[in-house]
Amino acid sequence: MIKTRLVGLLSHAKKYIVYQIMWQWLSLLCQMVTVYAMASLLEQALSGMLNESNLMLYAGMAVIAVLLRVFCDTKSVHASYYASVDVKRVLREKMYAKLLRLGASYREKVSTAEVVQMAAEGVEQLETYFGRYLPQLFYSLLAPLTLFCILSFVDWRASLVLLICVPLIPVSIVAVQKIAKRLLNKYWGIYTELGDSFLENLQGLTTLKIYQQDGQKAVDMDRESQRFRQVTMKVLTMQLNSTSVMDIIAYGGAAVGMIVTLREMLLGRVSFGGAVMIILLASEFFIPLRLLGSFFHIAMNGMAASDKIFALLDLPEPELKGEELSGTRLDISLKAVSFSYDAERSILKNIDMDIPAGKFTSIVGVSGSGKSTIASILMGRNRGYQGSITVNGKELSDIAEESLMRTVTLVSHNSYLFKGTVEDNLRMAKPDAEPEELEAVLRKVNLDGFLSAAQGLQTPVLERGSNLSGGQRQRLALARALLHDTPVYIFDEATSNIDVESEEMIMEVIHQLAKTKTIILISHRLSNVVQSDCIYMLEGGVLEQAGTHAALLQQGGAYAALYQKQKALETYGREDAV
């Protein structure tokens, strides 16, 4: 069972596999010398022919052979290590590089949880495949032939019987392989589903607690865990049964060889020493293949994981585009743009928008109207749109992703903050920024006071900024975006779920930024878009209205109705607070 593509992917490991086989073979020769010396000593001792010179000769031979065998076994272990040491690194590098080539839209094709499982457990299984299984596969073919060639000079009949019994183990392995492949593919599928559910429930644990649904999710997880337990037990049962079969064949074959050897000795066809030598080495015909059988199950698990890994590596990649964006004033135009996640549900329907350079453009609408989908498309996260989107006359799908990322910055309501320090998170936007620049953007977002009371730029930030308030997290994300300093900024619900003070501060920064940059503000709160140069009103994925705030109020329609409704609610809230 050799997967040529997998071996080809890690071709540098081939020489270490060859070295390991060579050292194992030399170790076998040393063992045969040791057994020969012991058998000769025993035969001469029983026959009364043992003298001091022979004792020293055979004892010295045995000691040297044992020492050499220890050396060979040590070198074999080293070769095994070098054969597998790069497996994890190379495969994980290739998986990571593939995700980078897939770009921001990789999640459309593979789940994050599945990638994590393949990069962790799956790659670990393949380490055994290269370090143990492949060398053992070739050695288990070489060892019986070597034993037969040498022991046939002692007694060819007994040696031939042992050699004939050896292929019964590979036959049992092949028979198990057909069952194991289907079972292990099912095992990995259920394992991946369980991992998806676990990650989702862990990330949403707070929400589950709020709605008291943690108990129901626990029941669902128990059900999935039970499925995984059942398929795991099937795998273990299959492994145990196949191991038992191989043990019976190995011990039975060795026993048959020993019986034939004793018969040959009784018939006078082999000496006592020769018989002892064959009996002591009879198990060596089968032990290599028996070990191969034990590695086989791990290798099969690794092969099932490799199928998943190659499925990821074989995912079609977006065609590399070479168009570069230049300049600081970029016009964006959408013509008859439609988008859907599946054939049954259209998110955007024939959208026409013009976003002039240096202008403050807002996109509004109720939840589910398609606002954030437009942001995702402009950032390259959602591909496969219909119609035309151009940036300075260049089609969006033809623009290199790196160029797009250098030109457009997205600030969403859930911008990710990484574990580290405030400085670490800021330097993601500009690695070579001077400390003065970092402090300047923090002053702009009014975070300098809070941080100076803590540890300044070295203030620790936990994963997702969990040690900061919602407003502080959003202001730090805004500071990072300001440091990126791109011609175009997209704010996608950047003021959602934060306190009023932080919202007012962020909107003030956005209005200041609009004086020099192209701003696209996506918001469900219409009071934030009043000063926009142009407002686009979406409803059900359709562009209903476009114009300034005053013009849209004068027109009436969906925008005016939503604005008046929100204004009434805000007025009521203020009166109620008083």
Coordinates of C-alpha atoms in Angstrom, one line a residue:
M1 CA 0.0 0.0 0.0
I2 CA 2.1 2.9 -1.3
K3 CA 0.5 6.2 -2.3
T4 CA 2.9 7.4 -5.0
R5 CA 1.6 11.0 -4.8
L6 CA 2.3 11.2 -1.1
V7 CA 5.8 9.7 -1.5
G8 CA 6.4 12.1 -4.4
L9 CA 5.3 15.1 -2.3
L10 CA 8.0 14.2 0.2
S11 CA 10.6 12.8 -2.1
H12 CA 13.5 14.0 0.0
A13 CA 12.5 11.4 2.6
K14 CA 13.3 8.5 0.2
K15 CA 17.0 8.3 1.0
Y16 CA 16.3 8.0 4.7
I17 CA 13.8 5.3 4.1
V18 CA 16.5 3.4 2.1
Y19 CA 19.0 4.0 4.9
Q20 CA 16.6 2.7 7.5
I21 CA 16.0 -0.5 5.4
M22 CA 19.7 -1.0 5.0
W23 CA 20.4 -0.6 8.8
Q24 CA 17.5 -3.0 9.6
W25 CA 19.0 -5.6 7.1
L26 CA 22.5 -5.3 8.6
S27 CA 20.9 -5.7 12.0
L28 CA 19.3 -8.9 10.8
L29 CA 22.7 -10.2 9.5
C30 CA 24.2 -9.5 12.9
Q31 CA 21.4 -11.4 14.6
M32 CA 22.0 -14.4 12.3
V33 CA 25.7 -14.3 13.2
T34 CA 24.8 -14.2 16.9
V35 CA 22.5 -17.2 16.6
Y36 CA 25.1 -19.1 14.5
A37 CA 27.7 -18.5 17.3
M38 CA 25.3 -19.6 20.0
A39 CA 24.2 -22.7 18.1
S40 CA 27.8 -23.7 17.3
L41 CA 28.8 -23.3 21.0
L42 CA 25.8 -25.4 22.1
E43 CA 26.5 -28.1 19.6
Q44 CA 30.2 -28.4 20.4
A45 CA 29.4 -28.3 24.2
L46 CA 27.0 -31.2 23.9
S47 CA 29.3 -33.2 21.7
G48 CA 32.3 -32.7 24.0
M49 CA 34.3 -31.0 21.3
L50 CA 34.3 -27.5 22.9
N51 CA 37.8 -26.1 23.7
E52 CA 39.0 -22.8 24.9
S53 CA 39.9 -21.4 21.5
N54 CA 36.5 -22.2 20.0
L55 CA 34.8 -20.8 23.1
M56 CA 36.7 -17.5 22.7
L57 CA 36.1 -17.5 18.9
Y58 CA 32.3 -18.0 19.1
A59 CA 31.8 -15.9 22.2
G60 CA 33.8 -13.0 20.7
M61 CA 31.8 -13.4 17.5
A62 CA 28.5 -13.2 19.4
V63 CA 29.6 -10.2 21.4
I64 CA 30.8 -8.3 18.4
A65 CA 27.6 -9.2 16.5
V66 CA 25.5 -8.0 19.4
L67 CA 27.4 -4.7 19.6
L68 CA 27.1 -4.2 15.9
R69 CA 23.4 -4.9 16.0
V70 CA 22.9 -2.3 18.7
F71 CA 24.7 0.2 16.5
C72 CA 22.6 -0.7 13.5
D73 CA 19.4 -0.4 15.4
T74 CA 20.4 3.0 16.7
K75 CA 21.2 4.2 13.2
S76 CA 17.9 2.7 12.0
V77 CA 16.0 4.8 14.6
H78 CA 17.9 7.9 13.5
A79 CA 17.0 7.2 9.8
S80 CA 13.4 6.7 10.9
Y81 CA 13.4 10.1 12.6
Y82 CA 14.9 11.9 9.6
A83 CA 12.5 10.2 7.2
S84 CA 9.5 11.6 9.1
V85 CA 10.9 14.8 10.7
D86 CA 9.9 17.0 7.8
V87 CA 6.5 15.3 7.1
K88 CA 4.5 17.6 9.5
R89 CA 6.4 20.7 8.4
V90 CA 6.1 20.1 4.7
L91 CA 2.5 19.1 4.7
R92 CA 1.4 22.0 7.0
E93 CA 3.4 24.5 4.8
K94 CA 1.6 23.2 1.7
M95 CA -1.8 23.4 3.4
Y96 CA -1.1 26.9 4.6
A97 CA 0.2 28.0 1.2
K98 CA -2.9 26.5 -0.4
L99 CA -5.2 28.5 1.9
L100 CA -3.2 31.6 1.0
R101 CA -3.7 30.9 -2.7
L102 CA -7.4 30.3 -2.2
G103 CA -7.5 33.8 -0.7
A104 CA -10.0 35.4 1.6
S105 CA -12.8 33.2 0.1
Y106 CA -11.3 29.9 1.2
R107 CA -14.1 29.3 3.7
E108 CA -16.5 28.9 0.8
K109 CA -14.8 25.6 0.0
V110 CA -13.6 24.1 3.3
S111 CA -14.5 24.6 6.9
T112 CA -11.9 26.0 9.4
A113 CA -12.5 23.1 11.8
E114 CA -11.7 20.6 9.1
V115 CA -8.5 22.3 8.2
V116 CA -7.4 22.3 11.8
Q117 CA -8.1 18.6 12.2
M118 CA -6.2 17.7 9.0
A119 CA -3.3 19.9 10.0
A120 CA -3.1 18.4 13.5
E121 CA -4.3 14.8 13.8
G122 CA -4.2 13.9 10.1
V123 CA -0.6 15.0 9.6
E124 CA 0.5 13.2 12.9
Q125 CA -0.8 9.9 11.4
L126 CA 1.3 10.4 8.2
E127 CA 4.4 10.8 10.3
T128 CA 4.1 7.2 11.3
Y129 CA 3.4 6.3 7.6
F130 CA 6.8 7.6 6.6
G131 CA 8.8 6.9 9.7
R132 CA 7.6 3.3 10.3
Y133 CA 5.3 1.9 7.8
L134 CA 7.1 2.4 4.5
P135 CA 10.5 1.2 5.7
Q136 CA 8.9 -1.8 7.4
L137 CA 7.0 -2.6 4.2
F138 CA 10.2 -3.1 2.2
Y139 CA 12.2 -4.6 5.0
S140 CA 9.4 -7.3 5.6
L141 CA 9.9 -8.4 2.0
L142 CA 13.7 -8.4 2.2
A143 CA 14.1 -10.2 5.5
P144 CA 12.4 -13.5 4.7
L145 CA 14.3 -13.8 1.4
T146 CA 17.6 -13.1 3.2
L147 CA 16.9 -15.7 5.8
F148 CA 15.9 -18.3 3.2
C149 CA 19.0 -17.7 1.1
I150 CA 21.3 -18.3 4.1
L151 CA 19.3 -21.0 6.0
S152 CA 18.8 -23.0 2.8
F153 CA 22.5 -24.0 3.1
V154 CA 21.6 -25.4 6.5
D155 CA 18.4 -27.2 5.4
W156 CA 16.5 -26.1 2.3
R157 CA 13.3 -28.0 3.1
A158 CA 12.6 -26.4 6.4
S159 CA 13.7 -23.0 5.0
L160 CA 11.3 -23.4 2.1
V161 CA 8.4 -24.3 4.3
L162 CA 9.0 -21.1 6.4
L163 CA 9.2 -19.0 3.2
I164 CA 6.0 -20.5 1.8
C165 CA 4.1 -19.6 5.0
V166 CA 5.2 -15.9 4.9
P167 CA 2.9 -14.7 2.1
L168 CA -0.2 -15.6 4.2
I169 CA 0.3 -12.5 6.3
P170 CA 0.3 -10.1 3.3
V171 CA -2.8 -11.9 2.0
S172 CA -4.6 -11.2 5.3
I173 CA -3.4 -7.6 5.2
V174 CA -4.8 -7.1 1.7
A175 CA -8.1 -8.6 2.7
V176 CA -8.4 -6.3 5.7
Q177 CA -7.4 -3.3 3.6
K178 CA -10.6 -3.4 1.5
I179 CA -12.7 -3.3 4.7
A180 CA -10.5 -0.8 6.5
K181 CA -10.5 1.8 3.7
R182 CA -14.2 2.2 3.7
L183 CA -14.4 2.1 7.5
L184 CA -11.6 4.6 8.1
N185 CA -13.1 7.0 5.5
K186 CA -16.3 6.9 7.5
Y187 CA -14.3 7.3 10.7
W188 CA -12.7 10.5 9.4
G189 CA -16.0 11.9 8.1
I190 CA -17.7 11.5 11.5
Y191 CA -14.5 12.8 13.3
T192 CA -14.6 16.0 11.2
E193 CA -18.3 16.5 11.8
L194 CA -17.8 16.1 15.5
G195 CA -14.9 18.6 15.4
D196 CA -17.1 21.1 13.6
S197 CA -19.8 20.9 16.2
F198 CA -17.4 21.1 19.1
L199 CA -15.7 24.2 17.7
E200 CA -19.0 25.9 16.9
N201 CA -20.5 25.1 20.4
L202 CA -17.3 26.2 22.1
Q203 CA -17.2 29.6 20.3
G204 CA -20.9 30.1 20.9
L205 CA -21.0 28.9 24.5
T206 CA -22.0 32.3 25.9
T207 CA -24.9 32.6 23.5
L208 CA -26.0 29.1 24.4
K209 CA -25.9 29.9 28.1
I210 CA -27.9 33.1 27.5
Y211 CA -30.7 31.2 25.7
Q212 CA -30.4 28.2 28.0
Q213 CA -29.7 25.9 25.0
D214 CA -26.5 24.5 26.3
G215 CA -28.3 21.5 27.6
Q216 CA -29.8 20.7 24.2
K217 CA -26.4 21.2 22.5
A218 CA -24.9 18.9 25.0
V219 CA -27.5 16.3 24.1
D220 CA -26.7 16.8 20.4
M221 CA -22.9 16.5 21.1
D222 CA -23.6 13.3 23.1
R223 CA -25.4 11.9 20.1
E224 CA -22.6 12.8 17.7
S225 CA -20.0 11.5 20.2
Q226 CA -22.0 8.2 20.4
R227 CA -21.7 7.9 16.6
F228 CA -18.0 8.5 16.8
R229 CA -17.6 6.0 19.6
Q230 CA -19.4 3.4 17.6
V231 CA -17.3 3.9 14.5
T232 CA -14.2 4.0 16.7
M233 CA -15.1 0.7 18.3
K234 CA -15.6 -0.8 14.8
V235 CA -12.2 0.4 13.8
L236 CA -10.6 -1.1 17.0
T237 CA -12.5 -4.4 16.5
M238 CA -11.3 -4.6 13.0
Q239 CA -7.7 -3.9 14.1
L240 CA -8.0 -6.5 16.9
N241 CA -9.4 -9.2 14.6
S242 CA -6.8 -8.6 11.9
T243 CA -4.0 -8.6 14.5
S244 CA -5.3 -12.0 15.9
V245 CA -5.4 -13.4 12.4
M246 CA -1.8 -12.3 11.7
D247 CA -0.6 -13.7 15.1
I248 CA -2.1 -17.1 14.3
I249 CA -0.4 -17.1 10.9
A250 CA 2.9 -15.9 12.3
Y251 CA 3.1 -18.3 15.2
G252 CA 1.5 -21.1 13.2
G253 CA 4.0 -20.7 10.4
A254 CA 6.9 -20.6 12.8
A255 CA 5.6 -23.8 14.5
V256 CA 5.2 -25.6 11.2
G257 CA 8.8 -24.6 10.3
M258 CA 10.1 -25.9 13.7
I259 CA 8.3 -29.2 13.3
V260 CA 9.8 -29.7 9.8
T261 CA 13.2 -28.8 11.2
L262 CA 12.9 -31.4 14.0
R263 CA 11.8 -34.0 11.5
E264 CA 14.8 -33.2 9.3
M265 CA 17.1 -33.5 12.3
L266 CA 15.6 -36.9 13.3
L267 CA 16.2 -38.0 9.7
G268 CA 19.8 -36.9 10.0
R269 CA 19.5 -34.3 7.2
V270 CA 20.5 -31.4 9.5
S271 CA 22.9 -31.3 12.5
F272 CA 21.8 -30.4 16.0
G273 CA 23.4 -26.9 15.7
G274 CA 21.8 -26.3 12.3
A275 CA 18.4 -27.3 13.8
V276 CA 18.9 -24.9 16.7
M277 CA 19.8 -22.1 14.4
I278 CA 16.7 -22.6 12.2
I279 CA 14.4 -22.9 15.2
L280 CA 15.8 -19.7 16.8
L281 CA 15.5 -17.8 13.5
A282 CA 12.1 -19.2 12.4
S283 CA 10.2 -16.3 14.0
E284 CA 12.3 -13.8 12.1
F285 CA 10.6 -14.9 8.9
F286 CA 7.3 -13.6 10.3
I287 CA 8.1 -10.8 12.8
P288 CA 8.8 -8.1 10.2
L289 CA 5.4 -8.8 8.5
R290 CA 3.8 -9.0 11.9
L291 CA 5.1 -5.5 12.7
L292 CA 4.0 -4.3 9.3
G293 CA 0.5 -5.4 10.2
S294 CA 0.6 -3.4 13.4
F295 CA 1.8 -0.3 11.6
F296 CA -0.7 -1.0 8.8
H297 CA -3.7 0.3 10.8
I298 CA -2.0 3.5 11.6
A299 CA -0.9 3.9 8.0
M300 CA -4.5 3.3 6.8
N301 CA -5.7 6.0 9.1
G302 CA -3.0 8.3 7.7
M303 CA -4.0 7.3 4.2
A304 CA -7.6 8.3 4.9
A305 CA -6.3 11.6 6.3
S306 CA -4.1 12.1 3.2
D307 CA -7.2 11.8 1.0
K308 CA -8.7 14.7 2.9
I309 CA -5.5 16.7 2.7
F310 CA -5.2 16.1 -1.1
A311 CA -8.8 17.0 -1.5
L312 CA -7.9 20.4 0.0
L313 CA -4.7 20.7 -2.0
D314 CA -6.7 19.9 -5.2
L315 CA -9.3 22.5 -4.7
P316 CA -9.5 24.8 -7.7
E317 CA -7.7 28.0 -7.1
P318 CA -8.9 31.4 -8.4
E319 CA -7.1 32.4 -11.5
L320 CA -4.1 34.6 -10.6
K321 CA -4.7 38.1 -11.8
G322 CA -2.0 40.7 -12.3
E323 CA -3.9 44.0 -12.5
E324 CA -2.4 46.5 -10.0
L325 CA -4.2 49.5 -8.5
S326 CA -2.2 52.7 -8.2
G327 CA -2.9 56.2 -7.1
T328 CA -4.8 57.6 -4.1
R329 CA -8.1 58.5 -5.8
L330 CA -10.1 55.4 -6.8
D331 CA -13.5 55.3 -8.4
I332 CA -15.6 52.2 -7.8
S333 CA -18.5 51.3 -10.0
L334 CA -21.1 48.4 -9.8
K335 CA -23.1 47.6 -12.9
A336 CA -25.9 45.1 -12.9
V337 CA -24.3 43.2 -10.0
S338 CA -26.1 40.0 -8.8
F339 CA -24.9 37.5 -6.3
S340 CA -26.3 34.3 -4.6
Y341 CA -24.8 31.8 -2.3
D342 CA -26.9 29.0 -3.9
A343 CA -29.3 28.7 -6.8
E344 CA -32.4 29.1 -4.7
R345 CA -31.5 32.3 -2.8
S346 CA -30.5 35.5 -4.5
I347 CA -28.8 38.1 -2.2
L348 CA -28.2 40.9 -4.7
K349 CA -30.2 41.6 -7.8
N350 CA -29.0 43.9 -10.6
I351 CA -27.3 46.5 -8.3
D352 CA -26.0 49.7 -9.9
M353 CA -23.8 51.9 -7.7
D354 CA -21.2 54.6 -8.3
I355 CA -18.8 55.4 -5.5
P356 CA -16.6 58.4 -6.6
A357 CA -13.1 58.9 -5.3
G358 CA -12.9 61.0 -2.2
K359 CA -16.6 60.9 -1.4
F360 CA -18.5 59.6 1.6
T361 CA -20.9 56.9 0.3
S362 CA -23.3 55.0 2.6
I363 CA -25.2 51.8 2.0
V364 CA -28.2 51.3 4.3
G365 CA -31.1 48.9 4.7
V366 CA -32.7 46.5 7.1
S367 CA -30.9 43.3 8.1
G368 CA -30.6 40.8 5.3
S369 CA -30.9 43.4 2.5
G370 CA -27.4 42.6 1.2
K371 CA -25.3 45.4 2.6
S372 CA -22.5 43.3 4.1
T373 CA -22.5 41.1 1.0
I374 CA -21.4 44.1 -1.1
A375 CA -18.6 44.7 1.4
S376 CA -17.5 41.0 1.2
I377 CA -17.5 41.2 -2.6
L378 CA -15.4 44.4 -2.7
M379 CA -12.9 42.8 -0.4
G380 CA -12.6 39.6 -2.5
R381 CA -14.2 37.4 0.1
N382 CA -17.2 36.4 -2.0
R383 CA -16.5 35.5 -5.6
G384 CA -18.7 34.4 -8.4
Y385 CA -20.7 37.6 -8.7
Q386 CA -22.5 38.4 -11.9
G387 CA -22.3 41.8 -13.6
S388 CA -19.4 44.2 -13.5
I389 CA -17.5 45.8 -10.6
T390 CA -14.6 48.1 -11.6
V391 CA -12.0 50.0 -9.5
N392 CA -10.6 52.8 -11.6
G393 CA -11.8 51.1 -14.7
K394 CA -10.2 47.7 -13.8
E395 CA -12.5 44.7 -13.3
L396 CA -12.4 43.6 -9.7
S397 CA -12.0 40.0 -10.6
D398 CA -8.8 40.9 -12.6
I399 CA -7.2 42.8 -9.7
A400 CA -4.4 41.0 -7.8
E401 CA -5.6 40.2 -4.3
E402 CA -2.4 41.7 -2.8
S403 CA -3.0 45.0 -4.6
L404 CA -6.7 45.0 -3.4
M405 CA -5.6 44.5 0.2
R406 CA -3.1 47.4 -0.1
T407 CA -5.8 49.6 -1.4
V408 CA -9.0 48.8 0.5
T409 CA -9.3 48.4 4.3
L410 CA -12.3 46.8 5.9
V411 CA -13.4 47.6 9.5
S412 CA -16.3 45.3 10.5
H413 CA -18.3 45.0 13.7
N414 CA -16.3 42.0 14.7
S415 CA -12.8 42.9 13.6
Y416 CA -10.4 40.3 14.9
L417 CA -7.8 41.1 17.6
F418 CA -5.0 38.7 18.1
K419 CA -3.4 37.5 21.4
G420 CA -0.3 39.6 22.1
T421 CA 0.0 43.3 22.9
V422 CA -1.6 46.5 21.6
E423 CA 1.6 47.1 19.7
D424 CA 1.5 43.7 18.1
N425 CA -2.0 44.2 16.8
L426 CA -1.2 47.7 15.5
R427 CA 2.0 46.6 13.7
M428 CA 0.0 44.2 11.6
A429 CA -1.1 47.2 9.6
K430 CA 2.4 48.8 9.4
P431 CA 5.3 46.6 10.7
D432 CA 7.8 49.4 10.4
A433 CA 5.8 52.1 12.1
E434 CA 7.6 54.4 14.5
P435 CA 6.3 54.4 18.2
E436 CA 5.2 58.0 17.6
E437 CA 2.9 56.8 14.7
L438 CA 1.3 54.1 16.9
E439 CA 0.7 56.6 19.7
A440 CA -0.8 59.1 17.2
V441 CA -3.5 56.7 15.9
L442 CA -4.3 55.7 19.5
R443 CA -4.9 59.4 20.3
K444 CA -7.2 59.8 17.3
V445 CA -9.4 57.0 18.6
N446 CA -9.2 58.2 22.2
L447 CA -7.5 55.1 23.6
D448 CA -4.3 56.8 24.7
G449 CA -5.7 57.7 28.2
F450 CA -6.8 54.2 28.9
L451 CA -3.6 52.6 27.7
S452 CA -1.3 55.1 29.5
A453 CA -3.0 54.0 32.7
A454 CA -2.2 50.4 31.9
Q455 CA 1.1 49.4 30.1
G456 CA 0.9 51.6 27.1
L457 CA 1.7 49.9 23.8
Q458 CA 2.7 46.8 25.8
T459 CA -0.8 46.4 27.3
P460 CA -1.7 42.7 26.9
V461 CA -4.5 41.7 24.5
L462 CA -6.1 38.3 24.9
E463 CA -7.6 36.3 22.1
R464 CA -10.3 38.3 20.3
G465 CA -9.5 41.1 22.7
S466 CA -11.6 39.4 25.4
N467 CA -10.0 41.5 28.1
L468 CA -11.2 44.8 26.5
S469 CA -14.7 46.3 26.4
G470 CA -16.7 46.2 23.1
G471 CA -16.0 49.9 22.5
Q472 CA -12.2 49.5 23.3
R473 CA -12.0 46.6 20.9
Q474 CA -13.6 48.5 18.1
R475 CA -11.5 51.6 18.7
L476 CA -8.3 49.5 18.7
A477 CA -9.4 47.9 15.4
L478 CA -10.1 51.4 14.0
A479 CA -6.6 52.6 15.1
R480 CA -5.1 49.6 13.3
A481 CA -7.1 50.5 10.1
L482 CA -6.0 54.2 10.3
L483 CA -2.4 53.0 10.5
H484 CA -2.9 50.9 7.3
D485 CA -3.6 54.2 5.5
T486 CA -5.3 53.0 2.3
P487 CA -7.2 55.1 -0.3
V488 CA -10.5 53.3 0.4
Y489 CA -12.1 52.4 3.7
I490 CA -15.2 50.2 4.2
F491 CA -16.9 50.4 7.5
D492 CA -19.3 47.5 7.8
E493 CA -21.6 48.1 10.8
A494 CA -18.5 49.4 12.6
T495 CA -20.6 51.0 15.3
S496 CA -22.8 48.0 16.1
N497 CA -23.0 46.7 19.7
I498 CA -20.9 49.3 21.3
D499 CA -21.5 52.1 23.8
V500 CA -22.8 55.5 22.7
E501 CA -19.6 57.3 23.6
S502 CA -17.5 54.9 21.4
E503 CA -20.0 55.2 18.6
E504 CA -19.9 59.0 18.6
M505 CA -16.1 58.9 18.7
I506 CA -15.8 56.4 15.8
M507 CA -18.3 58.4 13.7
E508 CA -16.2 61.5 14.3
V509 CA -13.1 59.7 13.1
I510 CA -15.0 58.5 10.0
H511 CA -16.1 62.0 9.2
Q512 CA -12.6 63.3 9.5
L513 CA -11.3 60.5 7.4
A514 CA -13.9 61.2 4.7
K515 CA -12.2 64.6 4.0
T516 CA -9.2 62.8 2.5
K517 CA -10.3 59.2 1.7
T518 CA -13.0 57.3 -0.1
I519 CA -15.4 56.1 2.5
I520 CA -18.1 53.4 2.2
L521 CA -20.2 53.3 5.3
I522 CA -22.6 50.3 5.8
S523 CA -25.0 50.9 8.6
H524 CA -28.5 50.1 9.8
R525 CA -28.6 53.3 11.8
L526 CA -29.6 56.1 9.5
S527 CA -28.6 58.8 11.9
N528 CA -25.0 57.9 11.1
V529 CA -25.3 58.5 7.3
V530 CA -27.0 61.9 7.3
Q531 CA -23.8 63.7 6.2
S532 CA -23.1 61.2 3.3
D533 CA -22.5 62.5 -0.2
C534 CA -24.7 59.7 -1.5
I535 CA -26.9 57.1 0.2
Y536 CA -28.0 53.8 -1.4
M537 CA -31.0 52.2 0.1
L538 CA -31.3 48.4 -0.3
E539 CA -34.4 46.3 0.3
G540 CA -34.5 42.6 -0.2
G541 CA -31.3 42.7 -2.3
V542 CA -32.7 45.3 -4.6
L543 CA -31.6 49.0 -4.9
E544 CA -34.7 50.9 -4.0
Q545 CA -33.4 54.5 -3.7
A546 CA -30.3 56.6 -4.1
G547 CA -29.4 60.2 -3.2
T548 CA -28.5 62.5 -0.4
H549 CA -30.2 62.4 3.0
A550 CA -32.3 65.5 2.2
A551 CA -33.3 64.2 -1.3
L552 CA -34.3 60.8 0.0
L553 CA -36.5 62.3 2.8
Q554 CA -38.1 64.5 0.2
Q555 CA -38.8 61.5 -2.1
G556 CA -40.5 59.6 0.7
G557 CA -40.4 55.8 0.3
A558 CA -38.5 53.1 2.2
Y559 CA -35.6 55.4 3.4
A560 CA -37.9 58.1 4.8
A561 CA -40.1 55.5 6.5
L562 CA -37.1 53.8 8.1
Y563 CA -35.5 57.1 9.2
Q564 CA -38.7 58.3 10.8
K565 CA -39.3 55.0 12.6
Q566 CA -35.7 55.0 14.0
K567 CA -36.0 58.7 15.0
A568 CA -39.2 58.0 16.8
L569 CA -37.7 55.1 18.7
E570 CA -34.6 57.2 19.7
T571 CA -36.8 60.0 20.9
Y572 CA -38.9 57.6 22.9
G573 CA -35.8 56.1 24.4
R574 CA -34.4 59.5 25.5
E575 CA -37.8 60.5 27.0
D576 CA -38.0 57.2 28.8
A577 CA -34.5 57.6 30.2
V578 CA -35.4 61.1 31.5

